[in-house]
Amino acid sequence: MELTTVWFVLIAALFTGYFILEGFDFGVGALLPAIGRDDRERRALLGTIGPVWDGNEVWVITAGGAMFAAFPAWYATLFSALYLPLLLILVALILRGVAFEYRGMRDDPRWRARWDAAIVFGSTAPAFLWGVAFANLTRGLPLTPDGDYAGGPADLLHPYALLGGLVTLTLFVTHGAVFLALKTMGELRARALRTAARVGPVALTALAAFAVWTLTVRSSPAAVATAAAAALTLVAALAANRAHREGWAFLGTALTIGLLVVTLFATLFPHVLPSTLGAGGLTVDNAASSPYTLRLMTWVAAIFTPLVLLYQGWTYWVFRKRVSVGDAGY
């Protein structure tokens, strides 16, 4: 396998890990006022993601760094074209991180309410905007023959992109609700199960529509298979949630998100950024770094990736127990 293909697959794997792990973070933040009825309950909800949310964000930083090093032309064009949504995502993530740290610094209901609103915004906005960004990546952008972006911010907000945003938002909320059911007890767990049962069918409908639309625009046998598998795993997750088997439900929503990301990357290959102007776009070959750079990156990744995975797995194992109202939190 060519190193350009290897690094395309690795970047897809990094984004897959990011959306699975950060997806339930976003879902928990978006559901904070819906499931947490008072400050004690909201502290418990935030306690479920407190030890892991910042580690989950490392995945997208690594994915961006890998794009920059392995496919600099892809990185430059994509970040130029999607500058506004990516900037909004960055601002929302900064605001959310600050809110996690600041909400408990004063014993004032209004103070905490403001930071809770910041957490909701900082979770909901990226959950929607990532879908918009990846829908544009899959559909393609207006690129010149030199690979420069020839559109404007309004060109990113077409119906297909907005549907992509709805898919990621509803999927992440469902994923977060199932995670809360897995990590809490008593009434919080019951509310989380009910929330997943309500939002899940909306996510399934949006996912099915988005998958069909995607495959009519750009398709491959692998993409068809993974899109069908994504829908089936979400159906299985909702069935497990109804049976109060939240562990299996969480596995199902995680697989759904992962298979959706794989579907999008499968529709792209061998392109990394198609052009809607018929100019050819960027491929894994014409957007890649030199062979020497890719070989060096491969050795570095082979050494350090297992260490990072072991560390993050250890973190989840240490903080695997359920959280109850009254536990120390945010």
XYZ file of N, CA, C and O in Angstrom, residues 110-307:
792
model
N -26.565 32.443 39.526
C -26.523 33.154 38.242
C -25.174 32.950 37.545
O -25.113 32.827 36.322
N -24.107 32.929 38.327
C -22.767 32.673 37.780
C -22.742 31.305 37.094
O -22.285 31.169 35.951
N -23.241 30.296 37.799
C -23.221 28.944 37.240
C -24.165 28.811 36.051
O -23.874 28.073 35.101
N -25.289 29.523 36.089
C -26.220 29.461 34.967
C -25.587 30.013 33.694
O -25.797 29.474 32.598
N -24.803 31.086 33.822
C -24.135 31.643 32.648
C -23.130 30.662 32.065
O -23.055 30.472 30.842
N -22.348 30.014 32.934
C -21.356 29.065 32.437
C -22.013 27.793 31.910
O -21.508 27.160 30.982
N -23.165 27.427 32.498
C -23.907 26.290 31.952
C -24.376 26.591 30.532
O -24.326 25.727 29.644
N -24.837 27.831 30.301
C -25.239 28.231 28.945
C -24.049 28.177 27.995
O -24.187 27.788 26.824
N -22.873 28.556 28.499
C -21.666 28.491 27.670
C -21.326 27.047 27.321
O -20.889 26.756 26.191
N -21.521 26.133 28.266
C -21.262 24.714 27.990
C -22.229 24.188 26.940
O -21.831 23.446 26.020
N -23.502 24.578 27.053
C -24.490 24.126 26.064
C -24.120 24.642 24.674
O -24.106 23.885 23.695
N -23.802 25.939 24.580
C -23.405 26.495 23.280
C -22.113 25.862 22.782
O -21.997 25.499 21.607
N -21.126 25.715 23.672
C -19.833 25.164 23.288
C -19.890 23.701 22.915
O -18.931 23.176 22.332
N -20.990 23.039 23.225
C -21.171 21.644 22.835
C -22.065 21.514 21.606
O -21.800 20.698 20.717
N -23.123 22.320 21.548
C -24.085 22.219 20.449
C -23.523 22.767 19.145
O -23.695 22.150 18.078
N -22.864 23.922 19.214
C -22.348 24.550 17.989
C -21.337 23.656 17.263
O -21.470 23.424 16.053
N -20.300 23.116 17.945
C -19.382 22.223 17.218
C -20.057 20.954 16.710
O -19.713 20.464 15.631
N -20.999 20.417 17.504
C -21.686 19.203 17.067
C -22.393 19.425 15.735
O -22.425 18.536 14.876
N -22.961 20.606 15.535
C -23.632 20.928 14.270
C -22.634 21.308 13.183
O -22.719 20.839 12.037
N -21.660 22.135 13.533
C -20.735 22.667 12.523
C -19.797 21.609 11.967
O -19.380 21.698 10.803
N -19.441 20.597 12.766
C -18.603 19.527 12.223
C -19.344 18.786 11.108
O -18.752 18.382 10.101
N -20.647 18.614 11.277
C -21.424 17.978 10.216
C -21.471 18.820 8.958
O -21.366 18.303 7.837
N -21.609 20.136 9.121
C -21.588 21.047 7.982
C -20.242 20.961 7.258
O -20.183 20.895 6.025
N -19.171 20.965 8.037
C -17.827 20.924 7.442
C -17.606 19.631 6.664
O -17.120 19.653 5.523
N -17.958 18.498 7.253
C -17.692 17.223 6.580
C -18.631 16.991 5.406
O -18.257 16.312 4.442
N -19.829 17.535 5.461
C -20.709 17.437 4.299
C -20.112 18.201 3.120
O -20.155 17.735 1.971
N -19.540 19.378 3.390
C -18.874 20.126 2.319
C -17.642 19.405 1.808
O -17.350 19.423 0.602
N -16.911 18.765 2.718
C -15.735 17.994 2.312
C -16.138 16.854 1.379
O -15.476 16.592 0.370
N -17.227 16.183 1.686
C -17.668 15.049 0.877
C -18.233 15.503 -0.467
O -17.922 14.927 -1.516
N -19.056 16.521 -0.442
C -19.687 17.019 -1.674
C -18.677 17.675 -2.597
O -18.780 17.595 -3.821
N -17.670 18.316 -2.008
C -16.684 19.040 -2.784
C -16.889 20.533 -2.665
O -17.948 21.015 -2.251
N -15.869 21.281 -3.025
C -15.889 22.734 -2.945
C -15.522 23.323 -4.305
O -14.853 22.660 -5.116
N -15.941 24.559 -4.570
C -15.538 25.196 -5.840
C -14.053 25.546 -5.827
O -13.630 26.513 -5.201
N -13.258 24.721 -6.500
C -11.805 24.901 -6.531
C -11.354 25.263 -7.943
O -11.858 24.730 -8.934
N -10.370 26.133 -8.015
C -9.753 26.460 -9.293
C -8.833 25.311 -9.714
O -8.518 24.426 -8.907
N -8.341 25.316 -10.958
C -7.394 24.273 -11.364
C -6.129 24.224 -10.513
O -5.477 23.180 -10.424
N -5.779 25.343 -9.864
C -4.608 25.367 -8.983
C -4.929 24.884 -7.571
O -4.040 24.845 -6.717
N -6.185 24.526 -7.302
C -6.558 24.043 -5.978
C -6.955 25.130 -5.014
O -7.105 24.854 -3.813
N -7.178 26.361 -5.483
C -7.581 27.457 -4.605
C -9.103 27.504 -4.485
O -9.832 27.214 -5.452
N -9.577 27.905 -3.313
C -11.017 27.993 -3.067
C -11.582 29.211 -3.786
O -11.072 30.321 -3.643
N -12.650 29.020 -4.559
C -13.219 30.098 -5.370
C -14.598 30.524 -4.891
O -15.301 31.249 -5.593
N -15.001 30.082 -3.700
C -16.323 30.421 -3.188
C -16.255 31.364 -2.008
O -15.222 31.965 -1.714
N -17.381 31.491 -1.318
C -17.481 32.336 -0.137
C -18.186 31.599 0.982
O -18.604 30.439 0.815
N -18.363 32.238 2.157
C -19.011 31.571 3.295
C -20.418 31.069 2.980
O -20.822 30.007 3.458
N -21.171 31.824 2.174
C -22.543 31.415 1.866
C -22.600 30.118 1.066
O -23.596 29.385 1.122
N -21.535 29.825 0.316
C -21.512 28.596 -0.486
C -21.436 27.337 0.368
O -21.649 26.230 -0.144
N -21.134 27.491 1.652
C -21.010 26.334 2.543
C -22.336 25.928 3.166
O -22.440 24.845 3.752
N -23.357 26.796 3.063
C -24.614 26.569 3.783
C -25.720 26.115 2.835
O -26.809 26.689 2.809
N -25.461 25.104 2.054
C -26.472 24.528 1.178
C -27.249 23.448 1.939
O -26.844 23.013 3.022
N -28.382 22.980 1.411
C -29.216 22.018 2.151
C -28.490 20.740 2.549
O -28.716 20.206 3.647
N -27.620 20.233 1.690
C -26.892 19.007 2.025
C -25.997 19.214 3.245
O -25.916 18.352 4.126
N -25.344 20.372 3.321
C -24.475 20.660 4.465
C -25.289 20.824 5.734
O -24.895 20.345 6.811
N -26.436 21.488 5.648
C -27.280 21.674 6.831
C -27.834 20.329 7.318
O -27.949 20.104 8.531
N -28.145 19.445 6.395
C -28.580 18.106 6.784
C -27.443 17.358 7.474
O -27.664 16.653 8.469
N -26.218 17.532 6.965
C -25.069 16.919 7.625
C -24.910 17.421 9.045
O -24.597 16.654 9.962
N -25.130 18.720 9.252
C -25.062 19.263 10.606
C -26.133 18.680 11.513
O -25.874 18.385 12.688
N -27.341 18.506 10.981
C -28.417 17.903 11.766
C -28.080 16.461 12.137
O -28.361 16.009 13.258
N -27.446 15.735 11.219
C -27.077 14.340 11.487
C -26.086 14.261 12.642
O -26.302 13.503 13.608
N -25.010 15.023 12.574
C -24.013 14.940 13.651
C -24.586 15.440 14.969
O -24.309 14.865 16.024
N -25.386 16.500 14.944
C -25.960 17.024 16.185
C -26.855 15.988 16.853
O -26.715 15.707 18.053
N -27.785 15.406 16.101
C -28.709 14.448 16.707
C -28.001 13.146 17.095
O -28.334 12.538 18.120
N -27.016 12.728 16.290
C -26.264 11.525 16.643
C -25.464 11.732 17.925
O -25.440 10.858 18.807
N -24.808 12.883 18.056
C -24.006 13.145 19.244
C -24.890 13.280 20.483
O -24.507 12.832 21.572
N -26.066 13.891 20.339
C -26.975 13.994 21.474
C -27.449 12.607 21.905
O -27.507 12.289 23.099
N -27.787 11.764 20.939
C -28.179 10.384 21.264
C -27.032 9.634 21.930
O -27.219 8.938 22.936
N -25.845 9.780 21.367
C -24.638 9.146 21.912
C -24.384 9.626 23.350
O -24.070 8.830 24.237
N -24.541 10.926 23.577
C -24.342 11.475 24.911
C -25.379 10.993 25.906
O -25.058 10.709 27.064
N -26.632 10.892 25.459
C -27.682 10.401 26.354
C -27.425 8.953 26.755
O -27.596 8.576 27.927
N -27.014 8.134 25.801
C -26.707 6.739 26.120
C -25.505 6.655 27.049
O -25.471 5.830 27.981
N -24.499 7.517 26.823
C -23.345 7.539 27.720
C -23.760 7.916 29.139
O -23.284 7.315 30.111
N -24.652 8.890 29.278
C -25.126 9.266 30.612
C -25.893 8.125 31.264
O -25.782 7.910 32.482
N -26.672 7.390 30.487
C -27.363 6.232 31.048
C -26.372 5.179 31.534
O -26.611 4.481 32.526
N -25.241 5.083 30.838
C -24.202 4.123 31.209
C -23.431 4.562 32.444
O -22.929 3.729 33.196
N -23.343 5.879 32.678
C -22.458 6.404 33.710
C -23.177 6.946 34.945
O -22.515 7.378 35.888
N -24.503 6.971 34.959
C -25.227 7.519 36.096
C -26.164 6.477 36.688
O -26.306 5.377 36.165
N -26.821 6.878 37.787
C -27.739 5.980 38.485
C -29.052 6.686 38.769
O -29.144 7.915 38.674
N -30.067 5.907 39.129
C -31.321 6.463 39.605
C -32.072 7.258 38.558
O -32.156 6.878 37.386
N -32.601 8.415 38.980
C -33.424 9.228 38.104
C -32.643 9.794 36.927
O -33.190 9.933 35.822
N -31.369 10.124 37.125
C -30.564 10.616 36.014
C -30.456 9.572 34.915
O -30.581 9.884 33.723
N -30.229 8.338 35.309
C -30.143 7.256 34.327
C -31.473 7.088 33.594
O -31.494 6.926 32.360
N -32.585 7.153 34.328
C -33.896 6.992 33.703
C -34.168 8.118 32.705
O -34.688 7.872 31.607
N -33.825 9.347 33.070
C -34.030 10.471 32.144
C -33.166 10.313 30.907
O -33.594 10.634 29.787
N -31.930 9.870 31.086
C -31.036 9.695 29.953
C -31.571 8.636 28.992
O -31.517 8.809 27.763
N -32.094 7.538 29.528
C -32.674 6.493 28.679
C -33.864 7.033 27.888
O -34.006 6.750 26.690
N -34.719 7.811 28.554
C -35.878 8.381 27.861
C -35.453 9.369 26.786
O -36.036 9.407 25.690
N -34.430 10.162 27.082
C -33.956 11.140 26.102
C -33.398 10.452 24.866
O -33.660 10.862 23.725
N -32.618 9.402 25.071
C -32.074 8.655 23.935
C -33.187 8.056 23.090
O -33.105 8.032 21.848
N -34.247 7.579 23.746
C -35.367 6.992 23.016
C -36.111 8.031 22.191
O -36.687 7.707 21.135
N -36.106 9.296 22.638
C -36.805 10.351 21.901
C -35.972 10.913 20.762
O -36.477 11.162 19.667
N -34.690 11.140 21.022
C -33.837 11.768 20.017
C -33.351 10.749 18.986
O -33.138 11.087 17.817
N -33.186 9.494 19.390
C -32.646 8.470 18.505
C -33.391 8.321 17.188
O -32.750 8.281 16.114
N -34.731 8.243 17.189
C -35.433 8.125 15.901
C -35.212 9.327 14.976
O -35.169 9.169 13.753
N -35.075 10.521 15.548
C -34.773 11.702 14.726
C -33.399 11.534 14.074
O -33.214 11.824 12.881
N -32.437 11.069 14.875
C -31.094 10.841 14.343
C -31.115 9.777 13.251
O -30.420 9.912 12.225
N -31.894 8.728 13.440
C -31.972 7.657 12.450
C -32.561 8.168 11.137
O -32.055 7.853 10.049
N -33.615 8.966 11.229
C -34.239 9.517 10.017
C -33.268 10.432 9.272
O -33.124 10.345 8.041
N -32.609 11.316 10.025
C -31.650 12.234 9.401
C -30.483 11.466 8.788
O -30.014 11.793 7.685
N -30.002 10.450 9.497
C -28.885 9.648 8.990
C -29.259 8.933 7.696
O -28.474 8.910 6.736
N -30.444 8.347 7.657
C -30.868 7.633 6.454
C -30.964 8.580 5.257
O -30.505 8.264 4.155
N -31.561 9.763 5.486
C -31.684 10.735 4.392
C -30.314 11.214 3.927
O -30.057 11.336 2.716
N -29.421 11.477 4.865
C -28.087 11.954 4.522
C -27.302 10.884 3.775
O -26.578 11.179 2.811
N -27.430 9.631 4.211
C -26.701 8.546 3.552
C -27.165 8.364 2.111
O -26.350 8.216 1.191
N -28.485 8.386 1.902
C -29.012 8.232 0.542
C -28.547 9.381 -0.337
O -28.110 9.183 -1.486
N -28.610 10.600 0.181
C -28.180 11.775 -0.583
C -26.698 11.679 -0.910
O -26.269 11.955 -2.035
N -25.892 11.270 0.073
C -24.451 11.149 -0.137
C -24.140 10.146 -1.240
O -23.314 10.404 -2.127
N -24.803 9.003 -1.196
C -24.503 7.948 -2.158
C -25.010 8.276 -3.555
O -24.547 7.679 -4.536
N -25.960 9.194 -3.668
C -26.380 9.625 -4.999
C -25.401 10.640 -5.590
O -25.280 10.765 -6.808
N -24.706 11.369 -4.718
C -23.716 12.345 -5.175
C -22.387 11.680 -5.493
O -21.752 11.945 -6.507
N -21.949 10.798 -4.591
C -20.633 10.174 -4.734
C -20.706 8.825 -4.040
O -21.022 8.761 -2.853
N -20.424 7.761 -4.745
C -20.644 6.435 -4.171
C -19.506 5.485 -4.517
O -18.728 5.716 -5.442
N -19.423 4.428 -3.713
C -18.515 3.315 -3.955
C -19.100 2.108 -3.241
O -19.911 2.257 -2.323
N -18.733 0.883 -3.645
C -19.269 -0.299 -2.952
C -18.993 -0.286 -1.445
O -19.855 -0.658 -0.651
N -17.794 0.161 -1.061
C -17.460 0.218 0.360
C -18.340 1.220 1.083
O -18.797 0.968 2.217
N -18.605 2.364 0.466
C -19.437 3.386 1.098
C -20.868 2.899 1.272
O -21.508 3.172 2.295
N -21.394 2.184 0.285
C -22.749 1.641 0.403
C -22.829 0.676 1.583
O -23.776 0.714 2.390
N -21.827 -0.197 1.713
C -21.822 -1.183 2.791
C -21.725 -0.513 4.158
O -22.456 -0.872 5.101
N -20.836 0.461 4.312
C -20.665 1.098 5.614
C -21.861 1.988 5.966
O -22.228 2.100 7.144
N -22.483 2.611 4.964
C -23.671 3.425 5.237
C -24.822 2.547 5.733
O -25.530 2.902 6.684
N -25.018 1.403 5.087
C -26.068 0.486 5.541
C -25.770 -0.033 6.941
O -26.677 -0.138 7.786
N -24.504 -0.343 7.203
C -24.123 -0.827 8.528
C -24.345 0.247 9.594
O -24.744 -0.061 10.726
N -24.096 1.514 9.246
C -24.311 2.603 10.204
C -25.774 2.685 10.616
O -26.096 2.845 11.807
N -26.675 2.581 9.644
C -28.103 2.627 9.965
C -28.521 1.436 10.815
O -29.284 1.573 11.789
N -28.012 0.258 10.489
C -28.379 -0.945 11.240
C -27.867 -0.903 12.673
O -28.567 -1.317 13.608
N -26.656 -0.409 12.870
C -26.123 -0.343 14.237
C -26.892 0.677 15.078
O -27.053 0.488 16.284
N -27.378 1.748 14.454
C -28.188 2.701 15.214
C -29.532 2.091 15.599
O -30.016 2.300 16.723
N -30.137 1.333 14.698
C -31.375 0.629 15.040
C -31.133 -0.328 16.206
O -31.920 -0.398 17.162
N -30.020 -1.069 16.161
C -29.682 -1.987 17.246
C -29.436 -1.239 18.551
O -29.827 -1.690 19.634
N -28.800 -0.068 18.461
C -28.542 0.731 19.659
C -29.841 1.196 20.301
O -29.986 1.162 21.534
N -30.796 1.631 19.489
C -32.079 2.081 20.029
C -32.859 0.921 20.655
O -33.538 1.094 21.672
N -32.742 -0.257 20.051
C -33.389 -1.429 20.643
C -32.749 -1.784 21.979
O -33.443 -2.111 22.950
N -31.421 -1.723 22.063
C -30.739 -1.993 23.325
C -31.082 -0.945 24.372
O -31.246 -1.264 25.563
N -31.218 0.306 23.945
C -31.599 1.357 24.887
C -32.997 1.111 25.445
O -33.241 1.296 26.643
N -33.908 0.676 24.602
C -35.274 0.384 25.048
C -35.280 -0.763 26.058
O -36.108 -0.796 26.975
N -34.351 -1.709 25.892
C -34.246 -2.832 26.826
C -33.400 -2.490 28.049
O -33.118 -3.370 28.867
N -32.968 -1.237 28.176
C -32.134 -0.771 29.294
C -30.786 -1.470 29.323
O -30.215 -1.672 30.397
N -30.285 -1.827 28.148
C -28.947 -2.401 28.025
C -28.032 -1.302 27.495
O -27.628 -1.289 26.339
N -27.710 -0.357 28.379
C -27.015 0.844 27.928
C -25.595 0.583 27.438
O -25.063 1.342 26.619
N -24.945 -0.473 27.946
C -23.614 -0.803 27.454
C -23.639 -1.155 25.969
O -22.826 -0.662 25.180
N -24.583 -2.003 25.584
C -24.724 -2.361 24.174
C -25.214 -1.175 23.355
O -24.815 -1.004 22.186
N -26.084 -0.367 23.947
C -26.568 0.818 23.240
C -25.423 1.778 22.945
O -25.339 2.346 21.846
N -24.526 1.965 23.919
C -23.389 2.856 23.707
C -22.460 2.302 22.635
O -21.963 3.056 21.790
N -22.238 1.005 22.639
C -21.429 0.392 21.587
C -22.073 0.622 20.224
O -21.384 0.925 19.235
N -23.406 0.519 20.157
C -24.103 0.723 18.891
C -23.993 2.141 18.375
O -23.732 2.360 17.184
N -24.179 3.143 19.250
C -24.058 4.532 18.786
C -22.618 4.858 18.411
O -22.375 5.612 17.470
N -21.655 4.282 19.144
C -20.249 4.500 18.792
C -19.951 3.926 17.409
O -19.274 4.571 16.579
N -20.440 2.719 17.140
C -20.228 2.123 15.819
C -20.926 2.919 14.729
O -20.394 3.065 13.622
N -22.102 3.443 15.019
C -22.823 4.246 14.029
C -22.011 5.462 13.623
O -21.844 5.761 12.433
N -21.489 6.191 14.615
C -20.690 7.373 14.325
C -19.430 6.991 13.564
O -19.056 7.636 12.579
N -18.770 5.931 14.009
C -17.552 5.496 13.328
C -17.815 5.095 11.895
O -17.063 5.476 10.980
N -18.882 4.358 11.656
C -19.201 3.918 10.298
C -19.615 5.088 9.413
O -19.342 5.087 8.199
N -20.247 6.104 9.995
C -20.593 7.291 9.216
C -19.335 7.997 8.729
O -19.242 8.391 7.555
N -18.363 8.165 9.609
C -17.114 8.821 9.209
C -16.394 7.983 8.147
O -15.874 8.521 7.157
N -16.357 6.679 8.344
C -15.726 5.802 7.350
C -16.430 5.922 6.003
O -15.786 5.941 4.940
N -17.762 6.026 6.024
C -18.519 6.188 4.783
C -18.107 7.451 4.042
O -17.881 7.438 2.822
N -17.977 8.551 4.783
C -17.615 9.818 4.148
C -16.222 9.754 3.533
O -16.003 10.230 2.407
N -15.281 9.163 4.250
C -13.927 9.057 3.696
C -13.880 8.058 2.535
O -13.098 8.232 1.599
N -14.706 7.008 2.602
C -14.737 6.035 1.509
C -15.284 6.657 0.228
O -14.847 6.300 -0.875
N -16.222 7.586 0.362
C -16.744 8.250 -0.838
C -15.715 9.204 -1.442
O -15.761 9.491 -2.645
N -14.793 9.697 -0.616
C -13.786 10.636 -1.094
C -12.690 9.969 -1.921
O -12.309 10.465 -2.980
N -12.140 8.879 -1.412
C -10.931 8.279 -1.962
C -11.087 7.963 -3.449
O -12.121 7.435 -3.868
N -10.093 8.268 -4.293
C -8.738 8.761 -3.978
C -8.635 10.270 -3.835
O -7.544 10.792 -3.710
N -9.747 10.998 -3.881
C -9.703 12.427 -3.641
C -9.559 12.701 -2.142
O -9.951 11.889 -1.299
N -8.997 13.845 -1.826
C -9.072 14.353 -0.456
C -9.975 15.575 -0.414
O -10.527 15.899 0.630
N -10.148 16.233 -1.544
C -11.062 17.372 -1.642
C -11.502 17.518 -3.095
O -10.784 18.080 -3.921
N -12.694 17.020 -3.440
C -13.171 17.139 -4.825
C -13.518 18.590 -5.151
O -13.757 19.416 -4.275
N -13.558 18.883 -6.445
C -13.953 20.203 -6.919
C -15.317 20.129 -7.573
O -15.594 19.211 -8.362
N -16.187 21.077 -7.241
C -17.501 21.145 -7.878
C -17.470 21.914 -9.190
O -18.494 22.028 -9.860
N -16.296 22.419 -9.570
C -16.161 23.177 -10.815
C -15.591 22.326 -11.944
O -15.273 22.849 -13.016
N -15.420 21.026 -11.679
C -14.884 20.153 -12.713
C -13.412 20.349 -12.972
O -12.907 19.967 -14.032
N -12.698 20.900 -11.981
C -11.267 21.184 -12.171
C -10.382 20.057 -11.664
O -9.170 20.201 -11.607
N -10.958 18.946 -11.269
C -10.170 17.803 -10.827
C -10.070 17.678 -9.323
O -10.174 16.596 -8.785
N -9.832 18.773 -8.642
C -9.730 18.724 -7.197
C -8.392 18.191 -6.722
O -7.449 17.998 -7.502
N -8.321 17.938 -5.409
C -7.089 17.441 -4.792
C -7.224 15.947 -4.518
O -8.267 15.481 -4.045
N -6.159 15.203 -4.804
C -6.140 13.764 -4.576
C -5.035 13.417 -3.580
O -4.234 14.272 -3.198
N -4.983 12.160 -3.191
C -3.944 11.723 -2.257
C -2.554 11.844 -2.875
O -1.555 11.881 -2.143
N -2.493 11.926 -4.189
C -1.189 12.044 -4.857
C -0.755 13.493 -5.033
O 0.359 13.861 -4.648
N -1.629 14.338 -5.581
C -1.182 15.704 -5.855
C -1.231 16.629 -4.637
O -0.789 17.771 -4.709
N -1.785 16.150 -3.512
C -1.829 16.969 -2.298
C -0.824 16.506 -1.251
O -0.724 17.116 -0.184
N -0.069 15.447 -1.538
C 0.771 14.813 -0.522
C 2.132 15.477 -0.384
O 2.622 16.155 -1.284
N 2.745 15.246 0.788
C 4.121 15.672 1.026
C 5.086 14.724 0.301
O 4.666 13.762 -0.351
N 6.377 14.976 0.445
C 7.387 14.145 -0.210
C 7.409 12.752 0.409
O 7.023 12.562 1.574
N 7.869 11.744 -0.331
C 7.972 10.388 0.219
C 8.825 10.327 1.489
O 8.516 9.564 2.409
N 9.891 11.124 1.547
C 10.736 11.117 2.743
C 9.948 11.581 3.965
O 10.036 10.974 5.046
N 9.174 12.642 3.817
C 8.358 13.144 4.926
C 7.364 12.089 5.396
O 7.183 11.866 6.591
N 6.725 11.426 4.451
C 5.734 10.410 4.813
C 6.390 9.222 5.504
O 5.832 8.659 6.459
N 7.575 8.821 5.055
C 8.272 7.709 5.716
C 8.643 8.085 7.146
O 8.471 7.291 8.080
N 9.161 9.290 7.336
C 9.534 9.736 8.677
C 8.307 9.798 9.589
O 8.355 9.355 10.746
N 7.206 10.336 9.091
C 5.980 10.410 9.885
C 5.472 9.021 10.258
O 4.951 8.812 11.359
N 5.618 8.076 9.345
C 5.141 6.715 9.613
C 5.899 6.089 10.772
O 5.306 5.433 11.645
N 7.213 6.282 10.828
C 7.997 5.749 11.941
C 7.594 6.403 13.263
O 7.457 5.722 14.291
N 7.396 7.709 13.243
C 6.994 8.412 14.473
C 5.623 7.914 14.942
O 5.416 7.648 16.138
N 4.700 7.781 14.008
C 3.359 7.314 14.370
C 3.386 5.886 14.901
O 2.671 5.545 15.859
N 4.205 5.034 14.306
C 4.292 3.642 14.750
C 4.814 3.533 16.178
O 4.431 2.615 16.926
N 5.656 4.466 16.590
C 6.230 4.418 17.945
C 5.285 5.003 18.979
O 5.067 4.415 20.045
N 4.687 6.161 18.675
C 3.967 6.903 19.706
C 2.466 6.614 19.744
O 1.841 6.775 20.799
N 1.866 6.192 18.649
C 0.417 5.941 18.654
C 0.005 4.873 19.667
O -0.955 5.070 20.427
N 0.699 3.720 19.741
C 0.302 2.736 20.766
C 0.401 3.277 22.186
O -0.437 2.937 23.045
N 1.386 4.130 22.462
C 1.527 4.691 23.800
C 0.345 5.592 24.142
O -0.187 5.550 25.258
